[in-house]
mmCIF file of C-alpha atoms in Angstrom:
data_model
loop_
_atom_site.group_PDB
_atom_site.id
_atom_site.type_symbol
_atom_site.label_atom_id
_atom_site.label_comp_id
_atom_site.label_asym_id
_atom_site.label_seq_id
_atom_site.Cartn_x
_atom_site.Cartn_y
_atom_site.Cartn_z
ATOM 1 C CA UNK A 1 -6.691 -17.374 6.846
ATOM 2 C CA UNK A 2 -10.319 -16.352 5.398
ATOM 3 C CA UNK A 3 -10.439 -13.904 3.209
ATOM 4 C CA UNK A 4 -13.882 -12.042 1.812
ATOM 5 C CA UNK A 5 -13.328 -10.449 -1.797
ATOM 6 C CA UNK A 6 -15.617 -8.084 -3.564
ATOM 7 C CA UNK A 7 -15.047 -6.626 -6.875
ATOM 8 C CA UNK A 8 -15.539 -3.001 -7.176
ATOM 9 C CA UNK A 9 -15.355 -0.353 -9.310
ATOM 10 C CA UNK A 10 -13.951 1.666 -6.273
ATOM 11 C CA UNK A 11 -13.922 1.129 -2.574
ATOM 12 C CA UNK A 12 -11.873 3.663 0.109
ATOM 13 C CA UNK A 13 -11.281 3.026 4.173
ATOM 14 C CA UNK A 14 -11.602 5.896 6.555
ATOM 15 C CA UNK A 15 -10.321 6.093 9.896
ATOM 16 C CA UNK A 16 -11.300 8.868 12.489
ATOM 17 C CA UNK A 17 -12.288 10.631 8.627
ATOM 18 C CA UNK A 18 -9.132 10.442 6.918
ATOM 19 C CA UNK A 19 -8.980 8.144 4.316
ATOM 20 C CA UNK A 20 -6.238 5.640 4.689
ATOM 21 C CA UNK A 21 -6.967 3.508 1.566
ATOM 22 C CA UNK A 22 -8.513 4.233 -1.444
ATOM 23 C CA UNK A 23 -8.563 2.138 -5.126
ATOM 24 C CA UNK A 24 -10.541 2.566 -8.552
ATOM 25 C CA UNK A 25 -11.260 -0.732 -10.107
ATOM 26 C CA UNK A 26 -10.000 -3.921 -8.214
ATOM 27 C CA UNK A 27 -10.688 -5.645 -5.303
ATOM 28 C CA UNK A 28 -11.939 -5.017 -2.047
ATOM 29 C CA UNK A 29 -9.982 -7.835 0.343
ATOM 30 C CA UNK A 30 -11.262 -8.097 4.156
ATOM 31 C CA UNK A 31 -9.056 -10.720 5.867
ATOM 32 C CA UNK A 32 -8.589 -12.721 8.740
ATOM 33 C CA UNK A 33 -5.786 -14.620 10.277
ATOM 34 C CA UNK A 34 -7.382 -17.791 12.161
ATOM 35 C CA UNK A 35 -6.503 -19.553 15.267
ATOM 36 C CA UNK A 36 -4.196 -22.110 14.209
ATOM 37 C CA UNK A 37 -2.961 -21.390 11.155
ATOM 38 C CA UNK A 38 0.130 -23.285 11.170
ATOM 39 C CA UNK A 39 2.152 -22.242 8.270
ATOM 40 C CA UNK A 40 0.760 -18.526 8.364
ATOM 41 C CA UNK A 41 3.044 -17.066 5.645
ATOM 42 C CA UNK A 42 2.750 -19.876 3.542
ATOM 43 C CA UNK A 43 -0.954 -19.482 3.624
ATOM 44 C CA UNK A 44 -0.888 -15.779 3.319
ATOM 45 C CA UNK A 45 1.036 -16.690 0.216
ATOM 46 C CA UNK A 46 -1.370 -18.861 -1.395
ATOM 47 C CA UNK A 47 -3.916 -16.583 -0.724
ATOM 48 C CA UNK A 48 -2.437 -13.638 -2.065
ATOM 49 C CA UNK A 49 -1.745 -15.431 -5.078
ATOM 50 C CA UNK A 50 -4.667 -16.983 -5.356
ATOM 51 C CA UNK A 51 -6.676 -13.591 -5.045
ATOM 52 C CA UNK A 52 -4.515 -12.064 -7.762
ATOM 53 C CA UNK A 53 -5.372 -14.942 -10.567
ATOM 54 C CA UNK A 54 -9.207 -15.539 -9.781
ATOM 55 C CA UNK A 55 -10.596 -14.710 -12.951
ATOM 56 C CA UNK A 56 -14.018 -13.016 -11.992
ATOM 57 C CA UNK A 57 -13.458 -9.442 -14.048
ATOM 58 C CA UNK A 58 -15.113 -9.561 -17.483
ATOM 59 C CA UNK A 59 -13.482 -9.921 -20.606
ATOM 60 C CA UNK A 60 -14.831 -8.102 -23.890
ATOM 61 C CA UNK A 61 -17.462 -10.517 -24.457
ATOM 62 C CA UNK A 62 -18.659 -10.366 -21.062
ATOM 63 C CA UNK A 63 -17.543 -13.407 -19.333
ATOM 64 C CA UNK A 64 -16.160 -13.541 -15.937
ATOM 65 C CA UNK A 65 -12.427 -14.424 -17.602
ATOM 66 C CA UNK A 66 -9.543 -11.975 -16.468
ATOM 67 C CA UNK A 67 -7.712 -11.331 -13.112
ATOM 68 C CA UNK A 68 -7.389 -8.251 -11.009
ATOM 69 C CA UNK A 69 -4.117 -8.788 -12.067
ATOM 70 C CA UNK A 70 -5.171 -8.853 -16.042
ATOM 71 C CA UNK A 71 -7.196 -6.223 -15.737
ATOM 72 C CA UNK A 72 -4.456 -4.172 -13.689
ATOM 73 C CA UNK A 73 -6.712 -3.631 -10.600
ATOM 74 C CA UNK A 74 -5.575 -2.368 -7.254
ATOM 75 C CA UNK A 75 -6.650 -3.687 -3.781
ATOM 76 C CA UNK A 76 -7.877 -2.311 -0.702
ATOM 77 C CA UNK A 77 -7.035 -5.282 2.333
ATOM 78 C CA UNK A 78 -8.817 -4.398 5.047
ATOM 79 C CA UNK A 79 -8.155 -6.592 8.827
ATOM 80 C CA UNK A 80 -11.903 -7.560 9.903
ATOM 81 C CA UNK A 81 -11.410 -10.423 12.886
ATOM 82 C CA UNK A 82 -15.328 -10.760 12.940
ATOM 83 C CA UNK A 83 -14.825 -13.261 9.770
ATOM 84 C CA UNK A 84 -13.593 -15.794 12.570
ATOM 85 C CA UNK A 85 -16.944 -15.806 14.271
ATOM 86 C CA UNK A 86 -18.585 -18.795 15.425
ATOM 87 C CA UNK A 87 -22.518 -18.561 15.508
ATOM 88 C CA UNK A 88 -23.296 -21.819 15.904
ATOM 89 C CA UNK A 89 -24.905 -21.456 19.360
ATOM 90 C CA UNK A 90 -26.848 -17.979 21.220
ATOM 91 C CA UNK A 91 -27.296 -15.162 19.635
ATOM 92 C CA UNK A 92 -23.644 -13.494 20.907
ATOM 93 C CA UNK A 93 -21.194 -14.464 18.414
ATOM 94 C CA UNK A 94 -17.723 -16.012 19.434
ATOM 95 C CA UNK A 95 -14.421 -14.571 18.005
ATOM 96 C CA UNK A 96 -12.093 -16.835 19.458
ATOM 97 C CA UNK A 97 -11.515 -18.518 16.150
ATOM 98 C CA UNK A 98 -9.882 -15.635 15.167
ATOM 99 C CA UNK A 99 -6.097 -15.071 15.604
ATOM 100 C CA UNK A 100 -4.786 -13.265 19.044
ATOM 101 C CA UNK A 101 -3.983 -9.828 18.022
ATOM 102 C CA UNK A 102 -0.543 -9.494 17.978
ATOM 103 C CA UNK A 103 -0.596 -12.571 15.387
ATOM 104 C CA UNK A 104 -3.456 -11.559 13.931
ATOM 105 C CA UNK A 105 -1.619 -8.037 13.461
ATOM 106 C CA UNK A 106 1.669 -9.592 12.171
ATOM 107 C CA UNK A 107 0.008 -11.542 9.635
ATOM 108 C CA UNK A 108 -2.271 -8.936 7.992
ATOM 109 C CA UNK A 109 0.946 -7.269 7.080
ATOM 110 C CA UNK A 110 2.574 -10.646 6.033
ATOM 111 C CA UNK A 111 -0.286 -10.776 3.446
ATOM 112 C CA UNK A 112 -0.501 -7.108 2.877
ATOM 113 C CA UNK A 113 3.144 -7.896 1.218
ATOM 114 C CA UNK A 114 2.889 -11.105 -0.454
ATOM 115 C CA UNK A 115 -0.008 -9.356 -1.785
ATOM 116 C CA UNK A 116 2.444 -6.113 -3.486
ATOM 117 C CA UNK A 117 4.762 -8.784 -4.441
ATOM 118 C CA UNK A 118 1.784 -10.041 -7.106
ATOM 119 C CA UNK A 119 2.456 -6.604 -8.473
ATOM 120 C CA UNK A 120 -1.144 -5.261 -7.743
ATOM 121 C CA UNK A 121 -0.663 -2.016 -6.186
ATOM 122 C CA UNK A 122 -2.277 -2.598 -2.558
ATOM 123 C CA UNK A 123 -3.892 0.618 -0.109
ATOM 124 C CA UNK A 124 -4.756 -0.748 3.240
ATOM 125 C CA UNK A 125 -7.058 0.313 6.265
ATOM 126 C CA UNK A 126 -5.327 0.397 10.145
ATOM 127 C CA UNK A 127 -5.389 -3.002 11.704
ATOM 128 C CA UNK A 128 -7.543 -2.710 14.829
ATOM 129 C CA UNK A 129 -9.042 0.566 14.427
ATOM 130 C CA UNK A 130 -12.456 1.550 14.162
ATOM 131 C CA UNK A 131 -12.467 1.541 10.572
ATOM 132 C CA UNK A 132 -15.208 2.874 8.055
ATOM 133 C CA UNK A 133 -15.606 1.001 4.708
ATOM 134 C CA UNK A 134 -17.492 2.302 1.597
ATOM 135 C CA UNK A 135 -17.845 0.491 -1.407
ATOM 136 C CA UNK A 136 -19.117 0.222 -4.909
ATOM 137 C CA UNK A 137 -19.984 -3.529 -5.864
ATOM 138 C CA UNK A 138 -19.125 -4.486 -9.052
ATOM 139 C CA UNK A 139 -21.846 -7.029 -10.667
ATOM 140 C CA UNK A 140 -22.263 -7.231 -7.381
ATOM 141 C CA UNK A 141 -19.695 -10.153 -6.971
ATOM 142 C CA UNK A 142 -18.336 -11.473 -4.166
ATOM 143 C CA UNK A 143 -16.371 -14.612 -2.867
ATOM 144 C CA UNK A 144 -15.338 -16.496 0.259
ATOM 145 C CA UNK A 145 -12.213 -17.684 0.368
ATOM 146 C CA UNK A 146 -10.376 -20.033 3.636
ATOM 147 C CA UNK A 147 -6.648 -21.510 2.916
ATOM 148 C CA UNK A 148 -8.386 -24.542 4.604
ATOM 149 C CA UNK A 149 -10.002 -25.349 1.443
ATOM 150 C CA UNK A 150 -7.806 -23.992 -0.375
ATOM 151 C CA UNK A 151 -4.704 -26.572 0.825
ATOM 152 C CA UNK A 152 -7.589 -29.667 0.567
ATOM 153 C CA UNK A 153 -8.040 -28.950 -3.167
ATOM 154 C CA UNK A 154 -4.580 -28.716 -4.125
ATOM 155 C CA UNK A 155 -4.664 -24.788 -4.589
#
């Protein structure tokens, strides 16, 4: 799974204009499910927890030292498949790297919930829609994340 996170001071998805996700201070998650992932939930696990203790919020002297979870953040997840695309060759990108959309479908949810079960609260945008994301950046700060690396570094 890849995950991009951005800290934000507030983020909200709309969908056909309703908003279907909304947060204050947190994290704004956009997330992937790859082609291959073997052990899905497990990795949707690891991620999710991952995600919850990066410390990149700043503590009272300023430092990037607390957690979404310290700081008692929410999260917006948001599906975007176009994190699986290959570029490597023409100027069309591929998205075959990305998950087949049932699985891909199945586990965004998966990590939607081992994502609650951190005890963040979690608003979500509609997997496969035509969804409209607005943001404020915090710092601005933002990280890459892909449970490849993460299971090569021991976490």
């Amino acid at each position: 799974m890849r995950a991009l996170l951005q800290r934000v001071s507030e983020a909200k998805v709309t969908v056909d204009s309703e908003i279907t996700g909304q947060i204050g201070p947190g994290l704004l998650v956009l997330i992937c499910a790859m082609q291959g992932d073997t052990e899905a939930e497990a990795e949707a696990e690891v991620l999710a927890q991952k995600i919850s203790r990066l410390r990149i919020f700043k503590d009272e002297a300023g430092k990037m030292n607390r957690s979404v979870s310290d700081t008692e953040g929410a999260v917006l997840v948001v599906s975007q498949f176009t994190l699986g695309a290959d570029s490597k060759s023409g100027t069309r990108p591929s998205f075959s790297n990305a998950a087949p959309s049932g699985e891909g479908e199945r586990l965004y949810h998966c990590f939607c919930e081992k994502m609650r079960a951190t005890g963040r609260p979690v608003e979500t945008g509609r997997f496969g829609a035509d969804m409209k994301v607005s943001l404020v950046n915090d710092g601005p700060v933002t990280l890459w994340l892909d449970t490849d690396d993460l299971s090569r570094k021991g976490k």
